[in-house]
Amino acid sequence: MTPSLAAKLRSGATVITGWNIWPEPLLAEIAARSGFDAVTMDMQHGLHDPVSVMRAIGACHLGGKPAAVRVPVGDNGMVSRALDMGAEAVIAPMVNSAAEAEAFVQAAKYPPAGERSWGPLRGQTVFGLDTDAHLKMANKDTLALAMVETKRGIEALDEILAVKGLDGIFVGPSDLSVTITGGDRVAPGDPLVDEPVRIIARKTKAAGKLLGAFTWAASRAQFFADLGYQFIALGTDQAYFQAGIQKMLSDRGEEKPVT
Ligand code: 3PY
Ligand code: MG
């Protein structure tokens, strides 16, 4: 197994992940081969189902990059399944309390840290590890990241960070802006989210946990990276497709084939 996503992040590296919302493994593989350090399959707002996630994880490995999965809200069954399929990180959206974070960790970690049931039938093949090695690797080398993206989540942050086995916090700036404005605006890049983003960074680092966030622009990714966010999602495959079309329509360069 190549150095895990967890090992890279713990060594201090910044990891930029593509965000795959279209349930098509080929797109995940192309994202993996096109410069991203990892690819995340989104089952919350993205269109993935368990089968497409399973196929996309294999496609990411074919492209030489680790795969992460964002599960639907509160779907801890899918947390275990995504890990069983070979995901190196699972992201749980809308975690608003220590109890929710605790239930998430229970599904993501084998005993003694949690209560994950044994059966990584696909993951073992993806990682190429025997049973003992897989069991030893799993709790340390797969990450459970809880999204803090609401006022309630921020209020509960200290208790969420105290949950043993939780590896990190992943920030959703769109939901942060919606909750902060009381449902008035979706404004992920607005300065109004900067203060909570800074508070989350300070507290999470003090707790010795990892930081991740979603962004729509490389400049915003740099803002997060400067604050210590290391696992940074940039755009979605829908946005990559739209940006590619716009670039091709306006490109005045020489003709060359693209494969
Ligand atoms: C948010 O910005 O709220 C997210 O969940 C990113 O996908
Ligand atoms: Mg969100």
PDB file of N, CA, C and O in Angstrom, residues 122-164:
ATOM      1  N   ARG A 122     -14.524  -5.737  -0.318  1.00  0.00           N
ATOM      2  CA  ARG A 122     -13.921  -5.067  -1.476  1.00  0.00           C
ATOM      3  C   ARG A 122     -12.652  -4.311  -1.062  1.00  0.00           C
ATOM      4  O   ARG A 122     -11.648  -4.313  -1.776  1.00  0.00           O
ATOM      5  N   GLY A 123     -12.679  -3.675   0.104  1.00  0.00           N
ATOM      6  CA  GLY A 123     -11.544  -2.865   0.562  1.00  0.00           C
ATOM      7  C   GLY A 123     -10.266  -3.673   0.668  1.00  0.00           C
ATOM      8  O   GLY A 123      -9.182  -3.192   0.319  1.00  0.00           O
ATOM      9  N   GLN A 124     -10.404  -4.901   1.131  1.00  0.00           N
ATOM     10  CA  GLN A 124      -9.209  -5.734   1.277  1.00  0.00           C
ATOM     11  C   GLN A 124      -8.541  -5.979  -0.082  1.00  0.00           C
ATOM     12  O   GLN A 124      -7.323  -5.973  -0.198  1.00  0.00           O
ATOM     13  N   THR A 125      -9.354  -6.147  -1.110  1.00  0.00           N
ATOM     14  CA  THR A 125      -8.818  -6.318  -2.467  1.00  0.00           C
ATOM     15  C   THR A 125      -8.209  -5.008  -2.956  1.00  0.00           C
ATOM     16  O   THR A 125      -7.129  -4.995  -3.550  1.00  0.00           O
ATOM     17  N   VAL A 126      -8.915  -3.904  -2.699  1.00  0.00           N
ATOM     18  CA  VAL A 126      -8.416  -2.599  -3.159  1.00  0.00           C
ATOM     19  C   VAL A 126      -7.057  -2.302  -2.518  1.00  0.00           C
ATOM     20  O   VAL A 126      -6.112  -1.886  -3.188  1.00  0.00           O
ATOM     21  N   PHE A 127      -6.950  -2.538  -1.216  1.00  0.00           N
ATOM     22  CA  PHE A 127      -5.692  -2.240  -0.517  1.00  0.00           C
ATOM     23  C   PHE A 127      -4.652  -3.337  -0.705  1.00  0.00           C
ATOM     24  O   PHE A 127      -3.461  -3.122  -0.465  1.00  0.00           O
ATOM     25  N   GLY A 128      -5.078  -4.531  -1.079  1.00  0.00           N
ATOM     26  CA  GLY A 128      -4.134  -5.632  -1.279  1.00  0.00           C
ATOM     27  C   GLY A 128      -3.509  -6.118   0.015  1.00  0.00           C
ATOM     28  O   GLY A 128      -2.339  -6.495   0.053  1.00  0.00           O
ATOM     29  N   LEU A 129      -4.280  -6.082   1.099  1.00  0.00           N
ATOM     30  CA  LEU A 129      -3.750  -6.496   2.406  1.00  0.00           C
ATOM     31  C   LEU A 129      -4.424  -7.778   2.863  1.00  0.00           C
ATOM     32  O   LEU A 129      -5.601  -8.021   2.543  1.00  0.00           O
ATOM     33  N   ASP A 130      -3.677  -8.590   3.646  1.00  0.00           N
ATOM     34  CA  ASP A 130      -4.339  -9.771   4.204  1.00  0.00           C
ATOM     35  C   ASP A 130      -5.167  -9.335   5.419  1.00  0.00           C
ATOM     36  O   ASP A 130      -5.130  -8.175   5.842  1.00  0.00           O
ATOM     37  N   THR A 131      -5.897 -10.283   5.973  1.00  0.00           N
ATOM     38  CA  THR A 131      -6.886  -9.946   7.003  1.00  0.00           C
ATOM     39  C   THR A 131      -6.248  -9.259   8.213  1.00  0.00           C
ATOM     40  O   THR A 131      -6.719  -8.200   8.657  1.00  0.00           O
ATOM     41  N   ASP A 132      -5.166  -9.839   8.735  1.00  0.00           N
ATOM     42  CA  ASP A 132      -4.541  -9.246   9.928  1.00  0.00           C
ATOM     43  C   ASP A 132      -4.020  -7.845   9.642  1.00  0.00           C
ATOM     44  O   ASP A 132      -4.216  -6.922  10.433  1.00  0.00           O
ATOM     45  N   ALA A 133      -3.350  -7.705   8.497  1.00  0.00           N
ATOM     46  CA  ALA A 133      -2.771  -6.394   8.147  1.00  0.00           C
ATOM     47  C   ALA A 133      -3.880  -5.363   7.965  1.00  0.00           C
ATOM     48  O   ALA A 133      -3.757  -4.201   8.381  1.00  0.00           O
ATOM     49  N   HIS A 134      -4.991  -5.795   7.359  1.00  0.00           N
ATOM     50  CA  HIS A 134      -6.089  -4.847   7.132  1.00  0.00           C
ATOM     51  C   HIS A 134      -6.681  -4.379   8.463  1.00  0.00           C
ATOM     52  O   HIS A 134      -6.930  -3.197   8.666  1.00  0.00           O
ATOM     53  N   LEU A 135      -6.887  -5.327   9.370  1.00  0.00           N
ATOM     54  CA  LEU A 135      -7.457  -4.964  10.679  1.00  0.00           C
ATOM     55  C   LEU A 135      -6.517  -4.011  11.421  1.00  0.00           C
ATOM     56  O   LEU A 135      -6.963  -3.033  12.025  1.00  0.00           O
ATOM     57  N   LYS A 136      -5.214  -4.278  11.340  1.00  0.00           N
ATOM     58  CA  LYS A 136      -4.241  -3.415  12.049  1.00  0.00           C
ATOM     59  C   LYS A 136      -4.190  -2.018  11.454  1.00  0.00           C
ATOM     60  O   LYS A 136      -4.031  -1.037  12.150  1.00  0.00           O
ATOM     61  N   MET A 137      -4.309  -1.951  10.122  1.00  0.00           N
ATOM     62  CA  MET A 137      -4.190  -0.673   9.426  1.00  0.00           C
ATOM     63  C   MET A 137      -5.431   0.218   9.621  1.00  0.00           C
ATOM     64  O   MET A 137      -5.328   1.433   9.714  1.00  0.00           O
ATOM     65  N   ALA A 138      -6.614  -0.416   9.715  1.00  0.00           N
ATOM     66  CA  ALA A 138      -7.860   0.320   9.480  1.00  0.00           C
ATOM     67  C   ALA A 138      -8.080   1.523  10.403  1.00  0.00           C
ATOM     68  O   ALA A 138      -8.331   2.630   9.918  1.00  0.00           O
ATOM     69  N   ASN A 139      -7.986   1.334  11.713  1.00  0.00           N
ATOM     70  CA  ASN A 139      -8.338   2.453  12.599  1.00  0.00           C
ATOM     71  C   ASN A 139      -7.393   3.634  12.452  1.00  0.00           C
ATOM     72  O   ASN A 139      -7.799   4.785  12.576  1.00  0.00           O
ATOM     73  N   LYS A 140      -6.131   3.325  12.160  1.00  0.00           N
ATOM     74  CA  LYS A 140      -5.118   4.389  12.070  1.00  0.00           C
ATOM     75  C   LYS A 140      -5.118   5.032  10.680  1.00  0.00           C
ATOM     76  O   LYS A 140      -4.965   6.238  10.550  1.00  0.00           O
ATOM     77  N   ASP A 141      -5.293   4.216   9.660  1.00  0.00           N
ATOM     78  CA  ASP A 141      -5.077   4.697   8.294  1.00  0.00           C
ATOM     79  C   ASP A 141      -6.344   5.010   7.512  1.00  0.00           C
ATOM     80  O   ASP A 141      -6.287   5.268   6.315  1.00  0.00           O
ATOM     81  N   THR A 142      -7.496   4.946   8.162  1.00  0.00           N
ATOM     82  CA  THR A 142      -8.700   5.480   7.524  1.00  0.00           C
ATOM     83  C   THR A 142      -9.258   6.561   8.447  1.00  0.00           C
ATOM     84  O   THR A 142      -9.200   6.425   9.674  1.00  0.00           O
ATOM     85  N   LEU A 143      -9.752   7.625   7.834  1.00  0.00           N
ATOM     86  CA  LEU A 143     -10.092   8.828   8.595  1.00  0.00           C
ATOM     87  C   LEU A 143     -11.595   9.040   8.720  1.00  0.00           C
ATOM     88  O   LEU A 143     -12.331   8.901   7.740  1.00  0.00           O
ATOM     89  N   ALA A 144     -12.011   9.413   9.929  1.00  0.00           N
ATOM     90  CA  ALA A 144     -13.399   9.818  10.178  1.00  0.00           C
ATOM     91  C   ALA A 144     -13.421  11.328  10.374  1.00  0.00           C
ATOM     92  O   ALA A 144     -12.883  11.840  11.365  1.00  0.00           O
ATOM     93  N   LEU A 145     -14.006  12.029   9.407  1.00  0.00           N
ATOM     94  CA  LEU A 145     -14.031  13.501   9.443  1.00  0.00           C
ATOM     95  C   LEU A 145     -15.476  13.980   9.598  1.00  0.00           C
ATOM     96  O   LEU A 145     -16.336  13.643   8.768  1.00  0.00           O
ATOM     97  N   ALA A 146     -15.735  14.753  10.634  1.00  0.00           N
ATOM     98  CA  ALA A 146     -17.096  15.250  10.901  1.00  0.00           C
ATOM     99  C   ALA A 146     -17.237  16.666  10.358  1.00  0.00           C
ATOM    100  O   ALA A 146     -16.381  17.520  10.624  1.00  0.00           O
ATOM    101  N   MET A 147     -18.320  16.912   9.629  1.00  0.00           N
ATOM    102  CA  MET A 147     -18.533  18.266   9.113  1.00  0.00           C
ATOM    103  C   MET A 147     -19.182  19.130  10.192  1.00  0.00           C
ATOM    104  O   MET A 147     -20.230  18.796  10.736  1.00  0.00           O
ATOM    105  N   VAL A 148     -18.524  20.247  10.483  1.00  0.00           N
ATOM    106  CA  VAL A 148     -19.115  21.264  11.352  1.00  0.00           C
ATOM    107  C   VAL A 148     -19.469  22.420  10.434  1.00  0.00           C
ATOM    108  O   VAL A 148     -18.593  23.040   9.837  1.00  0.00           O
ATOM    109  N   GLU A 149     -20.767  22.660  10.275  1.00  0.00           N
ATOM    110  CA  GLU A 149     -21.201  23.605   9.239  1.00  0.00           C
ATOM    111  C   GLU A 149     -22.509  24.298   9.608  1.00  0.00           C
ATOM    112  O   GLU A 149     -23.226  24.793   8.746  1.00  0.00           O
ATOM    113  N   THR A 150     -22.818  24.283  10.916  1.00  0.00           N
ATOM    114  CA  THR A 150     -24.017  24.978  11.396  1.00  0.00           C
ATOM    115  C   THR A 150     -23.666  25.709  12.686  1.00  0.00           C
ATOM    116  O   THR A 150     -22.656  25.412  13.325  1.00  0.00           O
ATOM    117  N   LYS A 151     -24.570  26.636  13.089  1.00  0.00           N
ATOM    118  CA  LYS A 151     -24.374  27.336  14.376  1.00  0.00           C
ATOM    119  C   LYS A 151     -24.344  26.320  15.504  1.00  0.00           C
ATOM    120  O   LYS A 151     -23.533  26.417  16.415  1.00  0.00           O
ATOM    121  N   ARG A 152     -25.253  25.339  15.456  1.00  0.00           N
ATOM    122  CA  ARG A 152     -25.298  24.321  16.514  1.00  0.00           C
ATOM    123  C   ARG A 152     -24.001  23.530  16.559  1.00  0.00           C
ATOM    124  O   ARG A 152     -23.491  23.211  17.625  1.00  0.00           O
ATOM    125  N   GLY A 153     -23.475  23.210  15.387  1.00  0.00           N
ATOM    126  CA  GLY A 153     -22.219  22.472  15.323  1.00  0.00           C
ATOM    127  C   GLY A 153     -21.075  23.272  15.946  1.00  0.00           C
ATOM    128  O   GLY A 153     -20.253  22.728  16.691  1.00  0.00           O
ATOM    129  N   ILE A 154     -21.050  24.566  15.650  1.00  0.00           N
ATOM    130  CA  ILE A 154     -19.977  25.404  16.219  1.00  0.00           C
ATOM    131  C   ILE A 154     -20.134  25.499  17.735  1.00  0.00           C
ATOM    132  O   ILE A 154     -19.156  25.412  18.476  1.00  0.00           O
ATOM    133  N   GLU A 155     -21.385  25.635  18.193  1.00  0.00           N
ATOM    134  CA  GLU A 155     -21.606  25.694  19.651  1.00  0.00           C
ATOM    135  C   GLU A 155     -21.150  24.408  20.346  1.00  0.00           C
ATOM    136  O   GLU A 155     -20.698  24.428  21.486  1.00  0.00           O
ATOM    137  N   ALA A 156     -21.277  23.285  19.622  1.00  0.00           N
ATOM    138  CA  ALA A 156     -20.930  21.980  20.221  1.00  0.00           C
ATOM    139  C   ALA A 156     -19.492  21.559  19.897  1.00  0.00           C
ATOM    140  O   ALA A 156     -19.091  20.438  20.214  1.00  0.00           O
ATOM    141  N   LEU A 157     -18.739  22.470  19.275  1.00  0.00           N
ATOM    142  CA  LEU A 157     -17.418  22.066  18.749  1.00  0.00           C
ATOM    143  C   LEU A 157     -16.497  21.464  19.816  1.00  0.00           C
ATOM    144  O   LEU A 157     -15.851  20.443  19.579  1.00  0.00           O
ATOM    145  N   ASP A 158     -16.459  22.086  21.010  1.00  0.00           N
ATOM    146  CA  ASP A 158     -15.547  21.552  22.050  1.00  0.00           C
ATOM    147  C   ASP A 158     -15.891  20.103  22.382  1.00  0.00           C
ATOM    148  O   ASP A 158     -15.000  19.258  22.483  1.00  0.00           O
ATOM    149  N   GLU A 159     -17.178  19.820  22.526  1.00  0.00           N
ATOM    150  CA  GLU A 159     -17.593  18.436  22.862  1.00  0.00           C
ATOM    151  C   GLU A 159     -17.366  17.493  21.676  1.00  0.00           C
ATOM    152  O   GLU A 159     -16.980  16.341  21.860  1.00  0.00           O
ATOM    153  N   ILE A 160     -17.578  17.988  20.475  1.00  0.00           N
ATOM    154  CA  ILE A 160     -17.334  17.143  19.283  1.00  0.00           C
ATOM    155  C   ILE A 160     -15.839  16.788  19.213  1.00  0.00           C
ATOM    156  O   ILE A 160     -15.467  15.636  18.984  1.00  0.00           O
ATOM    157  N   LEU A 161     -15.009  17.796  19.463  1.00  0.00           N
ATOM    158  CA  LEU A 161     -13.553  17.554  19.402  1.00  0.00           C
ATOM    159  C   LEU A 161     -13.078  16.610  20.505  1.00  0.00           C
ATOM    160  O   LEU A 161     -12.028  15.986  20.385  1.00  0.00           O
ATOM    161  N   ALA A 162     -13.863  16.497  21.561  1.00  0.00           N
ATOM    162  CA  ALA A 162     -13.468  15.601  22.673  1.00  0.00           C
ATOM    163  C   ALA A 162     -13.806  14.139  22.367  1.00  0.00           C
ATOM    164  O   ALA A 162     -13.433  13.251  23.131  1.00  0.00           O
ATOM    165  N   VAL A 163     -14.509  13.886  21.265  1.00  0.00           N
ATOM    166  CA  VAL A 163     -14.884  12.501  20.938  1.00  0.00           C
ATOM    167  C   VAL A 163     -13.649  11.733  20.476  1.00  0.00           C
ATOM    168  O   VAL A 163     -13.018  12.082  19.468  1.00  0.00           O
ATOM    169  N   LYS A 164     -13.316  10.700  21.229  1.00  0.00           N
ATOM    170  CA  LYS A 164     -12.136   9.874  20.917  1.00  0.00           C
ATOM    171  C   LYS A 164     -12.354   9.124  19.614  1.00  0.00           C
ATOM    172  O   LYS A 164     -13.444   8.592  19.385  1.00  0.00           O
TER     173      LYS A 164
END
